[in-house]
Amino acid sequence: MRAAALALALGLAAGAARAETIVMSLSSGAIPINSNFAGAEVAVFGSIERDGATVARAQDYDVVVTVRGPRGQVVVREKSRWGPLWLNLDQRKYIAVPAFISILANRPLESMATPAMRQKLRLGVDALVPPQGRRADEPDEPEFRAALARLRRGEGLFVENPKGVLFLTPTLFKAAIVLPGAAPLGRYDVDVHVLSDGVPLATASDGFTVHKGGVEARVAAASRETPWLYGLATALMAVFLGWVATIVFRRD
Amino acid sequence: MLFYLPIAELPINVLTLLGMGAAVGFIGGMFGIGGGFLMTPLLIFVGIPPGVAVASQAAQIAASSTTSLINYWRRRQIDVRLGLVLLAGGVVGSQLGVAFFNNMRKIGQLESVISISYVVLLGSVGLSMLIEALLSFLRAKRGVSAPTRRGGQHAWYEGLPFKMRFPRSGIYVSLVPLSILSVFIGFAGAVLGIGGGFIMVPALIYMFRVPASVVVGTSQVQILFTMVFATIMHAATNHSVDFILALLLTVGAVFGAQFGARAGMRLKGEHFRLLLALLICAVAARFATDVLVKPTERFSVTITETAR
C-alpha cells in the first residue's frame, strides 16, 4: 500500500518534471542537389515552452540536436597480412547504420548526462551505430565499430559539435546542420532532446529530404528508367565527339 | 568550379576532370592507345567509386578509338575482315566481363578484383614489353638486327582447325587462338575499363605477325565496338554510367589526343616502346603498393545497401 502510494507520488513528480514542451522548426523541408551543389546548411530553431505548473529549474537547459541520414547496410573490412599481400580478410556487417550523423549540442554530451542515460536516449554517435548482427559467427569487435566511426568522421559524415547549439535566450535556441557535398540522398530525421541536470525533459522530431534536382534528377531518372537508351546516348555522344575531333583537327 | 556528378553522387572540380581527360588523351594520342589503364586509376584516386569509374570511361575510350579509326580508315590501314573477327570475340568477352563485374560487385570484392587484375595484367604485359624494348634498344645500339622468323616457320597455334585467310594482313591462321585473344581482351576491358589496345597490338604483331601498318587501325575496330557495347551493357545492367563524367573526360581527351599524336610522331621506335613499357610498369607498381605495402589505415567502409 505504502509502496503504491510512493510509486504514485513519484509518477506525479515525473509527470510534473516533463511539463516542458519543445516547439521546433527547420529552415527547409527538402534540399535539392543541383549541379553546383557543394553542401548545404539547414537551420533548426526551437523554443522550450513552459506552462504555469512547471517547476523552476536549478540548472539551465541543455539541448541536443540529433540528425540521422538514410539508413543502410555497411561493411567494415580489415586488411591483414596474407603471405606477402595485404588483403581484406576480415569483415563485419552493420545493418541500418545512418549514412550521416550529426550531433549538435550546447556543451559536451559527457558533461550533460550519465553514460546510461545517453545510451537510453541514444545520444551520441556511438549510441546510434547499432551493434552489427545478422550472423552469430561474427562477434562484435570494438575496433570495427571504432574504425567505422573514425572513417566516417574523416569524411565529414559523422559530426559531433558540442558548440553547435546556441541559446538566444534561456529558452530559445538555434542550431545549424551542415551537410557536406557528398551528403547521402534520402530522408533525414532531426530529433531534439531537452535535458536539465542530466534528466530528460522533452523531445521533438522533424525531418527533411535531400534529393537530386534539375539536370541531376533528369540524368539519374534516365539512367534508371530507360537504361538502354541512356547507355546508347552516352556511347553516341562519345562517338560523335571522336568524329568531331577528326573534322576539327584534320591535317590536310 | 565544382560540379555535382549525378550518378557518382559527389561534387567534383570540372577543371580536374577536363585536365585528367586531356592528360590521358595526350599520352593516349602519343602512343596510339586509349589510355583506359591510366584513366581508371586516376578516377578512383580522385574519389569516384570504382564501379562508376570503369563504366563511365569506357565511353571516353570509344571516343578516342573513333578518332583514330577514322584516321586509319582514310589511310586504308585497316584489315576489315580481321577486325570483324576480333570484334565478334570482343562482344562475347565484354558480355561475360559485365556479368563478372556485376557479380563481384554483389559480393563486395570488386575493388580487390580491380586492384589485383591491374597488378597481374599490367605487370606481366609491362615487364615483357620492357624486356623486349630493352633488348631491341641494346641491339640497335650494337647495330645487330633482330632475329626474324623464316617464311615456312609457324607457331603451333596457327595450325589449329578453322583456318581463315586474311588477305589484307597476308596471314592464314586458325580462328581458335584469335577468338581466345579477343574474348579475353573484351572481358578485361569490361571489368577494368580499358580498351586493351596495349595487349592487342603486341599480341597481333608477335603472335600472329600482322603487319605493323594495319595492326593499330585493325585493333581499333575491336576496341571501338566493344567499348560502345560495354557502355550500353554497363548502363543497362548496373546503372553505373555517369553521362556528365563521361562527357567531361571525353571532351578533355579528344583535345589532348591531338597534341599527343603530334608529340608521338617525333619519338623513335625503340624509345617509344621503352617509354610505353615504363608507363605500364609504373601503373602496375602503383596498384602493387596497394596490396604489398602495409596500409596506414587497415579498415575500410563500404555501403552495401541503402534504404531510400
XYZ file of C-alpha atoms in Angstrom:
560
model
C 0.000 0.000 0.000
C 2.722 2.365 1.005
C 4.815 1.266 -1.970
C 1.912 2.010 -4.331
C 1.470 5.449 -2.830
C 5.183 6.114 -3.219
C 5.071 4.990 -6.811
C 2.083 7.255 -7.470
C 3.836 10.202 -5.880
C 6.975 9.531 -7.947
C 4.862 9.192 -11.067
C 3.239 12.557 -10.400
C 6.599 14.123 -9.777
C 7.922 12.675 -13.014
C 4.844 13.940 -14.833
C 5.414 17.414 -13.448
C 9.065 17.210 -14.404
C 8.051 16.646 -18.024
C 5.935 19.759 -18.244
C 8.263 21.403 -20.769
C 7.419 21.105 -24.441
C 9.522 21.964 -27.491
C 8.332 23.960 -30.464
C 10.755 23.459 -33.352
C 11.103 24.449 -36.972
C 13.544 23.618 -39.788
C 14.570 26.218 -42.346
C 13.879 23.764 -45.144
C 11.997 20.523 -45.682
C 13.664 19.495 -48.926
C 17.213 20.126 -50.137
C 17.598 19.810 -53.920
C 21.012 18.777 -55.248
C 21.764 20.765 -58.370
C 24.906 20.749 -60.487
C 26.525 23.427 -58.303
C 25.761 21.581 -55.051
C 28.752 21.597 -52.739
C 26.960 21.169 -49.425
C 24.086 22.884 -47.660
C 23.014 24.203 -44.324
C 19.686 23.567 -42.593
C 18.875 25.774 -39.614
C 16.960 24.423 -36.625
C 15.032 26.873 -34.459
C 13.467 25.794 -31.199
C 11.759 27.185 -28.186
C 11.332 25.470 -24.806
C 7.758 26.207 -23.718
C 6.828 26.037 -20.037
C 3.352 26.118 -18.586
C 2.431 27.691 -15.245
C 2.830 24.426 -13.328
C 6.420 23.889 -14.441
C 8.783 23.838 -11.532
C 11.667 26.248 -11.562
C 14.927 24.570 -12.652
C 18.041 24.979 -10.597
C 20.117 24.201 -13.702
C 19.991 25.695 -17.193
C 18.509 23.715 -20.049
C 20.692 21.511 -22.242
C 19.747 20.855 -25.860
C 20.935 18.040 -28.123
C 20.007 18.011 -31.816
C 20.471 14.582 -33.423
C 20.408 14.332 -37.231
C 20.290 10.880 -38.843
C 20.573 10.382 -42.581
C 19.131 7.447 -44.549
C 19.985 4.080 -43.009
C 21.821 1.420 -44.933
C 23.906 -1.694 -44.560
C 27.587 -1.075 -44.146
C 30.519 -3.482 -44.342
C 33.708 -2.647 -42.459
C 36.676 -4.570 -43.833
C 40.063 -5.072 -42.280
C 43.216 -5.660 -44.278
C 45.622 -8.141 -42.836
C 48.778 -9.854 -43.922
C 48.408 -12.900 -46.172
C 51.852 -14.034 -47.247
C 53.395 -11.008 -48.942
C 49.993 -9.445 -49.610
C 47.700 -7.182 -47.649
C 44.148 -8.245 -48.369
C 40.696 -7.624 -46.927
C 40.402 -10.823 -44.926
C 38.111 -9.900 -42.060
C 34.858 -8.014 -42.150
C 31.881 -7.017 -40.013
C 28.468 -6.168 -41.344
C 26.424 -3.429 -39.699
C 22.793 -3.213 -40.625
C 20.785 0.019 -40.555
C 23.639 2.443 -39.931
C 22.701 6.062 -40.703
C 24.756 7.244 -43.668
C 25.015 10.638 -41.983
C 25.022 11.507 -38.283
C 25.319 14.961 -36.815
C 25.133 15.579 -33.077
C 24.826 19.228 -32.164
C 24.718 20.303 -28.514
C 25.319 23.343 -26.362
C 28.080 21.601 -24.380
C 29.856 18.224 -24.433
C 27.433 15.331 -24.004
C 29.684 13.779 -21.338
C 29.042 16.716 -19.022
C 25.314 16.668 -19.750
C 24.156 13.180 -18.794
C 25.414 9.853 -17.485
C 26.569 7.204 -19.993
C 23.493 5.102 -19.131
C 21.145 7.987 -19.824
C 22.963 8.846 -23.084
C 22.608 5.235 -24.198
C 18.929 5.199 -23.230
C 18.174 8.402 -25.154
C 20.548 7.328 -27.949
C 22.594 10.481 -27.712
C 25.973 10.495 -29.460
C 27.471 8.720 -32.444
C 28.316 5.519 -30.562
C 24.741 5.084 -29.355
C 23.454 5.453 -32.934
C 25.555 2.766 -34.611
C 23.572 -0.387 -33.895
C 25.527 -3.456 -32.869
C 26.209 -5.398 -36.007
C 24.341 -8.580 -36.365
C 22.685 -10.939 -38.778
C 25.251 -13.690 -38.252
C 26.154 -15.232 -34.906
C 29.613 -16.219 -36.112
C 30.606 -12.567 -36.490
C 31.297 -11.409 -32.961
C 31.187 -7.652 -32.458
C 34.631 -6.217 -32.065
C 35.038 -2.709 -30.728
C 37.841 -1.933 -33.187
C 35.482 -2.371 -36.149
C 32.915 -0.017 -34.628
C 35.657 2.450 -33.780
C 37.014 2.238 -37.345
C 33.546 2.857 -38.777
C 33.099 5.993 -36.679
C 36.645 7.203 -37.339
C 36.437 6.799 -41.127
C 33.024 8.429 -41.313
C 34.236 11.333 -39.172
C 37.125 11.786 -41.569
C 34.700 12.036 -44.493
C 32.579 14.589 -42.644
C 29.646 12.183 -42.489
C 29.702 11.695 -38.707
C 29.845 15.063 -36.963
C 29.827 15.876 -33.259
C 29.747 19.542 -32.405
C 29.430 20.381 -28.681
C 29.103 24.065 -29.599
C 26.550 23.540 -32.356
C 23.530 24.695 -30.356
C 23.323 28.352 -29.451
C 20.924 29.736 -26.863
C 19.499 33.099 -27.927
C 17.556 33.423 -24.657
C 17.481 30.858 -21.811
C 14.602 29.082 -23.620
C 15.167 29.940 -27.287
C 17.878 28.111 -29.259
C 19.150 27.612 -32.773
C 21.471 25.132 -34.475
C 22.900 24.782 -37.983
C 23.024 21.332 -39.613
C 25.915 21.349 -42.082
C 25.586 18.845 -44.953
C 28.751 18.002 -46.933
C 28.866 17.926 -50.743
C 28.838 14.133 -50.677
C 25.733 14.097 -48.444
C 23.827 10.861 -48.990
C 20.446 11.196 -50.667
C 17.293 10.372 -48.803
C 15.309 11.122 -45.688
C 16.956 12.827 -42.697
C 15.406 12.677 -39.208
C 16.016 15.525 -36.785
C 15.388 14.839 -33.078
C 15.689 17.491 -30.394
C 16.192 16.497 -26.753
C 15.962 18.955 -23.878
C 17.607 17.965 -20.602
C 18.257 19.644 -17.327
C 20.668 18.395 -14.707
C 21.010 15.114 -16.599
C 17.265 14.450 -16.670
C 15.383 14.329 -19.985
C 12.502 16.807 -20.075
C 11.106 16.828 -23.587
C 11.743 15.675 -27.158
C 10.514 16.772 -30.568
C 11.115 15.430 -34.076
C 11.039 16.702 -37.617
C 12.833 15.841 -40.812
C 13.901 16.837 -44.294
C 14.906 15.113 -47.512
C 17.940 15.500 -49.749
C 17.077 14.774 -53.370
C 18.514 15.381 -56.826
C 17.092 18.409 -58.582
C 17.128 19.838 -62.102
C 19.553 18.264 -64.571
C 20.912 15.799 -61.984
C 17.430 14.429 -61.336
C 16.727 14.054 -65.055
C 20.049 12.320 -65.773
C 19.601 9.962 -62.806
C 15.993 9.221 -63.769
C 17.024 8.471 -67.362
C 19.729 6.084 -66.180
C 17.164 4.178 -64.097
C 14.044 4.337 -66.260
C 15.431 3.999 -69.783
C 18.842 2.397 -69.172
C 19.314 1.047 -72.722
C 18.549 4.400 -74.311
C 20.710 6.178 -71.732
C 23.675 3.878 -72.456
C 23.179 4.291 -76.192
C 23.052 8.086 -75.821
C 26.311 8.073 -73.808
C 28.026 5.882 -76.398
C 26.747 8.017 -79.298
C 27.937 11.176 -77.541
C 31.420 9.662 -77.318
C 31.467 8.516 -80.959
C 30.156 11.920 -82.076
C 32.897 13.802 -80.175
C 35.511 11.410 -81.556
C 34.237 12.115 -85.082
C 34.141 15.894 -84.490
C 37.819 15.710 -83.488
C 38.759 14.274 -86.904
C 36.981 17.192 -88.633
C 38.303 19.957 -86.393
C 41.882 18.715 -86.357
C 42.030 17.381 -89.892
C 45.599 17.562 -91.151
C 45.447 18.447 -94.828
C 34.383 25.143 -60.290
C 32.561 22.284 -58.592
C 30.003 20.227 -60.455
C 27.803 17.564 -58.914
C 28.034 14.246 -60.766
C 24.533 12.732 -60.893
C 25.481 9.031 -60.826
C 28.743 9.128 -58.865
C 26.800 11.326 -56.392
C 29.573 13.669 -55.372
C 30.727 17.140 -56.329
C 33.980 17.339 -58.269
C 36.008 20.078 -59.921
C 35.234 20.327 -63.658
C 38.770 21.500 -64.421
C 40.215 18.429 -62.663
C 38.184 16.133 -64.907
C 38.930 18.085 -68.104
C 42.619 18.152 -67.135
C 42.703 14.433 -66.435
C 40.952 13.780 -69.745
C 43.484 15.982 -71.573
C 46.499 14.392 -69.860
C 45.365 10.845 -70.541
C 44.302 11.845 -74.070
C 47.774 13.301 -74.683
C 49.534 10.120 -73.585
C 46.995 8.006 -75.442
C 47.436 10.028 -78.634
C 51.210 9.818 -78.308
C 51.268 6.020 -78.047
C 48.167 5.270 -80.087
C 46.312 3.756 -77.137
C 43.009 4.649 -75.465
C 44.606 5.236 -72.084
C 41.931 3.439 -70.101
C 44.513 1.785 -67.881
C 45.634 5.264 -66.798
C 42.197 6.845 -66.538
C 40.517 4.273 -64.277
C 43.184 4.530 -61.518
C 43.145 8.334 -61.748
C 39.363 8.447 -61.358
C 39.474 6.106 -58.370
C 42.238 8.271 -56.904
C 40.078 11.441 -57.022
C 37.273 9.615 -55.226
C 34.965 8.338 -57.983
C 33.544 4.938 -56.952
C 35.448 2.232 -58.909
C 32.263 0.872 -60.490
C 31.287 4.285 -61.858
C 34.861 4.972 -62.991
C 35.123 1.751 -65.010
C 31.672 2.042 -66.560
C 31.852 5.752 -67.440
C 35.244 5.924 -69.011
C 34.508 3.137 -71.471
C 32.768 5.986 -73.348
C 35.946 8.038 -73.382
C 37.866 5.122 -74.928
C 35.127 4.784 -77.546
C 35.642 8.449 -78.476
C 39.412 8.184 -78.833
C 39.161 4.996 -80.868
C 36.554 6.634 -83.144
C 39.062 9.375 -83.908
C 41.898 7.013 -84.659
C 39.674 4.552 -86.540
C 38.569 7.327 -88.925
C 42.170 8.447 -89.420
C 43.322 4.892 -90.225
C 40.289 4.385 -92.477
C 41.259 7.432 -94.542
C 44.726 5.953 -94.951
C 43.242 2.496 -95.734
C 45.285 0.924 -92.924
C 42.604 -1.433 -91.633
C 42.119 -5.169 -92.141
C 38.327 -5.138 -92.019
C 37.945 -8.919 -92.015
C 40.380 -9.407 -89.136
C 38.756 -6.510 -87.287
C 35.309 -8.088 -87.573
C 36.570 -11.490 -86.350
C 38.198 -9.819 -83.342
C 35.038 -7.781 -82.776
C 32.836 -10.882 -82.574
C 35.052 -12.317 -79.838
C 35.256 -8.948 -78.123
C 31.483 -8.623 -77.823
C 31.232 -12.089 -76.253
C 34.071 -11.279 -73.844
C 32.538 -7.931 -72.986
C 29.228 -9.549 -72.092
C 31.000 -12.070 -69.832
C 33.025 -9.243 -68.307
C 29.960 -7.149 -67.406
C 28.331 -10.211 -65.795
C 31.509 -10.932 -63.808
C 31.729 -7.243 -62.805
C 28.141 -7.268 -61.512
C 28.727 -10.456 -59.517
C 31.950 -9.221 -57.936
C 30.147 -6.025 -57.008
C 27.339 -8.025 -55.424
C 29.701 -9.987 -53.167
C 31.689 -6.840 -52.321
C 35.004 -7.836 -53.872
C 35.006 -5.530 -56.919
C 37.724 -3.196 -55.591
C 40.123 -6.020 -54.752
C 39.478 -7.707 -58.099
C 40.243 -4.459 -59.954
C 43.478 -3.883 -57.980
C 44.794 -7.415 -58.319
C 43.867 -7.664 -62.010
C 45.704 -4.425 -62.710
C 48.827 -5.735 -60.995
C 48.774 -9.069 -62.814
C 47.751 -7.812 -66.255
C 49.750 -4.593 -66.431
C 52.665 -6.133 -64.567
C 53.054 -9.044 -66.967
C 52.434 -7.019 -70.144
C 54.593 -4.134 -68.928
C 57.517 -6.307 -67.890
C 57.569 -8.368 -71.064
C 57.378 -5.173 -73.146
C 60.138 -3.652 -71.040
C 62.438 -6.650 -71.553
C 61.685 -6.747 -75.270
C 62.205 -2.990 -75.618
C 65.486 -3.051 -73.676
C 66.802 -5.936 -75.806
C 65.953 -4.215 -79.085
C 67.324 -0.953 -77.696
C 70.637 -2.696 -76.966
C 70.598 -4.455 -80.343
C 70.008 -1.138 -82.118
C 72.966 0.337 -80.223
C 75.255 -2.503 -81.255
C 73.905 -2.432 -84.779
C 72.686 -6.048 -84.763
C 69.363 -6.783 -86.442
C 66.680 -8.706 -84.570
C 66.340 -12.422 -85.340
C 63.442 -12.877 -87.766
C 61.292 -15.895 -88.421
C 61.719 -17.577 -91.750
C 58.785 -17.976 -94.174
C 57.830 -21.600 -93.555
C 58.022 -21.396 -89.784
C 54.718 -21.418 -87.896
C 53.774 -21.446 -84.262
C 51.687 -24.448 -83.150
C 48.510 -22.404 -82.506
C 48.439 -21.076 -86.055
C 47.840 -24.576 -87.392
C 44.722 -25.327 -85.304
C 41.462 -26.029 -87.196
C 39.078 -23.355 -88.586
C 41.817 -21.607 -90.510
C 40.935 -18.382 -92.240
C 42.785 -16.267 -94.777
C 43.208 -12.538 -94.116
C 44.477 -11.108 -97.411
C 44.959 -7.530 -96.211
C 47.329 -8.681 -93.460
C 48.709 -11.521 -95.555
C 48.180 -14.142 -92.867
C 46.441 -17.510 -92.775
C 45.655 -18.536 -89.193
C 43.247 -20.560 -87.102
C 40.266 -18.695 -85.664
C 40.688 -20.504 -82.315
C 43.624 -18.510 -80.884
C 42.244 -15.296 -82.403
C 38.904 -15.845 -80.666
C 40.543 -16.635 -77.321
C 42.586 -13.449 -77.557
C 39.630 -11.241 -78.471
C 37.278 -12.766 -75.871
C 39.957 -12.241 -73.214
C 40.501 -8.605 -74.192
C 36.757 -7.906 -74.312
C 36.427 -9.452 -70.852
C 39.325 -7.490 -69.354
C 38.036 -4.328 -70.999
C 34.621 -4.565 -69.380
C 35.997 -5.463 -65.930
C 38.871 -2.969 -65.825
C 37.572 -0.145 -68.022
C 40.369 -0.499 -70.552
C 40.286 -0.785 -74.335
C 43.040 -3.368 -74.325
C 44.963 -1.896 -77.257
C 48.210 -2.242 -75.334
C 47.648 -6.030 -75.176
C 46.024 -6.453 -78.584
C 48.663 -4.636 -80.624
C 51.717 -6.568 -79.362
C 49.755 -9.843 -79.444
C 48.787 -9.345 -83.105
C 52.324 -8.353 -84.058
C 54.277 -11.022 -82.181
C 51.839 -13.941 -82.146
C 50.094 -13.570 -85.496
C 52.614 -11.480 -87.450
C 50.042 -8.942 -88.559
C 51.923 -6.161 -90.405
C 52.632 -3.094 -88.266
C 50.977 -0.820 -90.851
C 47.487 -2.274 -90.290
C 47.712 -3.502 -86.725
C 46.671 -0.342 -84.844
C 43.764 0.507 -87.157
C 42.512 -3.076 -87.035
C 42.652 -3.295 -83.250
C 40.700 -0.013 -83.102
C 37.766 -1.725 -84.876
C 37.510 -4.140 -81.983
C 38.127 -1.524 -79.286
C 35.525 0.928 -80.603
C 32.712 -1.583 -80.865
C 33.448 -3.428 -77.623
C 33.628 -0.138 -75.723
C 30.329 1.057 -77.231
C 28.860 -2.314 -76.293
C 30.370 -2.208 -72.778
C 28.969 1.293 -72.180
C 25.461 0.199 -73.145
C 25.700 -3.042 -71.140
C 27.010 -1.290 -68.021
C 24.249 1.324 -68.290
C 21.556 -1.297 -68.787
C 22.607 -3.752 -66.083
C 24.257 -1.827 -63.241
C 23.298 1.843 -63.876
C 26.873 2.952 -63.181
C 27.473 5.090 -66.285
C 27.723 8.773 -65.386
C 26.894 10.763 -68.512
C 28.333 14.045 -67.189
C 31.571 12.349 -66.099
C 31.878 10.602 -69.474
C 31.225 13.892 -71.318
C 33.868 15.875 -69.397
C 36.512 13.149 -69.756
C 35.771 12.748 -73.455
C 36.000 16.469 -74.222
C 39.353 16.667 -72.416
C 40.699 13.515 -74.030
C 39.678 14.445 -77.582
C 41.755 17.627 -77.391
C 44.666 16.064 -75.522
C 44.918 13.237 -78.060
C 45.555 15.646 -80.951
C 48.560 17.201 -79.247
C 49.751 13.798 -78.076
C 49.643 12.426 -81.623
C 51.885 15.280 -82.806
C 54.349 14.679 -79.971
C 54.340 10.939 -80.718
C 55.482 11.449 -84.305
C 58.799 12.798 -83.032
C 59.523 9.678 -80.967
C 61.875 6.988 -82.224
C 60.539 3.440 -82.355
C 62.752 1.983 -79.625
C 62.236 4.962 -77.328
C 58.512 4.730 -77.964
C 58.235 1.116 -76.800
C 60.548 1.669 -73.854
C 58.533 4.660 -72.628
C 55.224 2.847 -73.032
C 56.590 -0.183 -71.151
C 57.822 2.038 -68.311
C 54.433 3.766 -68.142
C 52.577 0.447 -67.895
C 55.001 -0.842 -65.256
C 54.567 2.357 -63.241
C 50.772 1.916 -63.116
C 51.199 -1.753 -62.163
C 53.624 -0.750 -59.390
C 51.145 1.815 -58.108
C 48.489 -0.893 -57.764
C 51.026 -3.341 -56.351
C 51.769 -0.967 -53.469
C 48.071 -1.179 -52.600
C 48.370 -4.880 -51.875
C 52.063 -5.165 -50.914
C 52.725 -2.239 -48.586
C 51.373 -2.219 -45.060
C 48.420 0.199 -45.214
C 48.316 3.187 -42.860
C 44.567 2.649 -42.470
C 43.746 -1.034 -42.287
C 39.990 -0.559 -42.222
C 37.647 0.476 -44.993
C 33.913 1.103 -45.072
C 31.609 0.185 -47.951
C 27.909 0.871 -48.154
C 26.286 -2.276 -49.494
C 22.595 -1.427 -49.283
C 20.757 1.832 -48.856
C 17.121 2.302 -47.984
C 15.818 5.478 -49.553
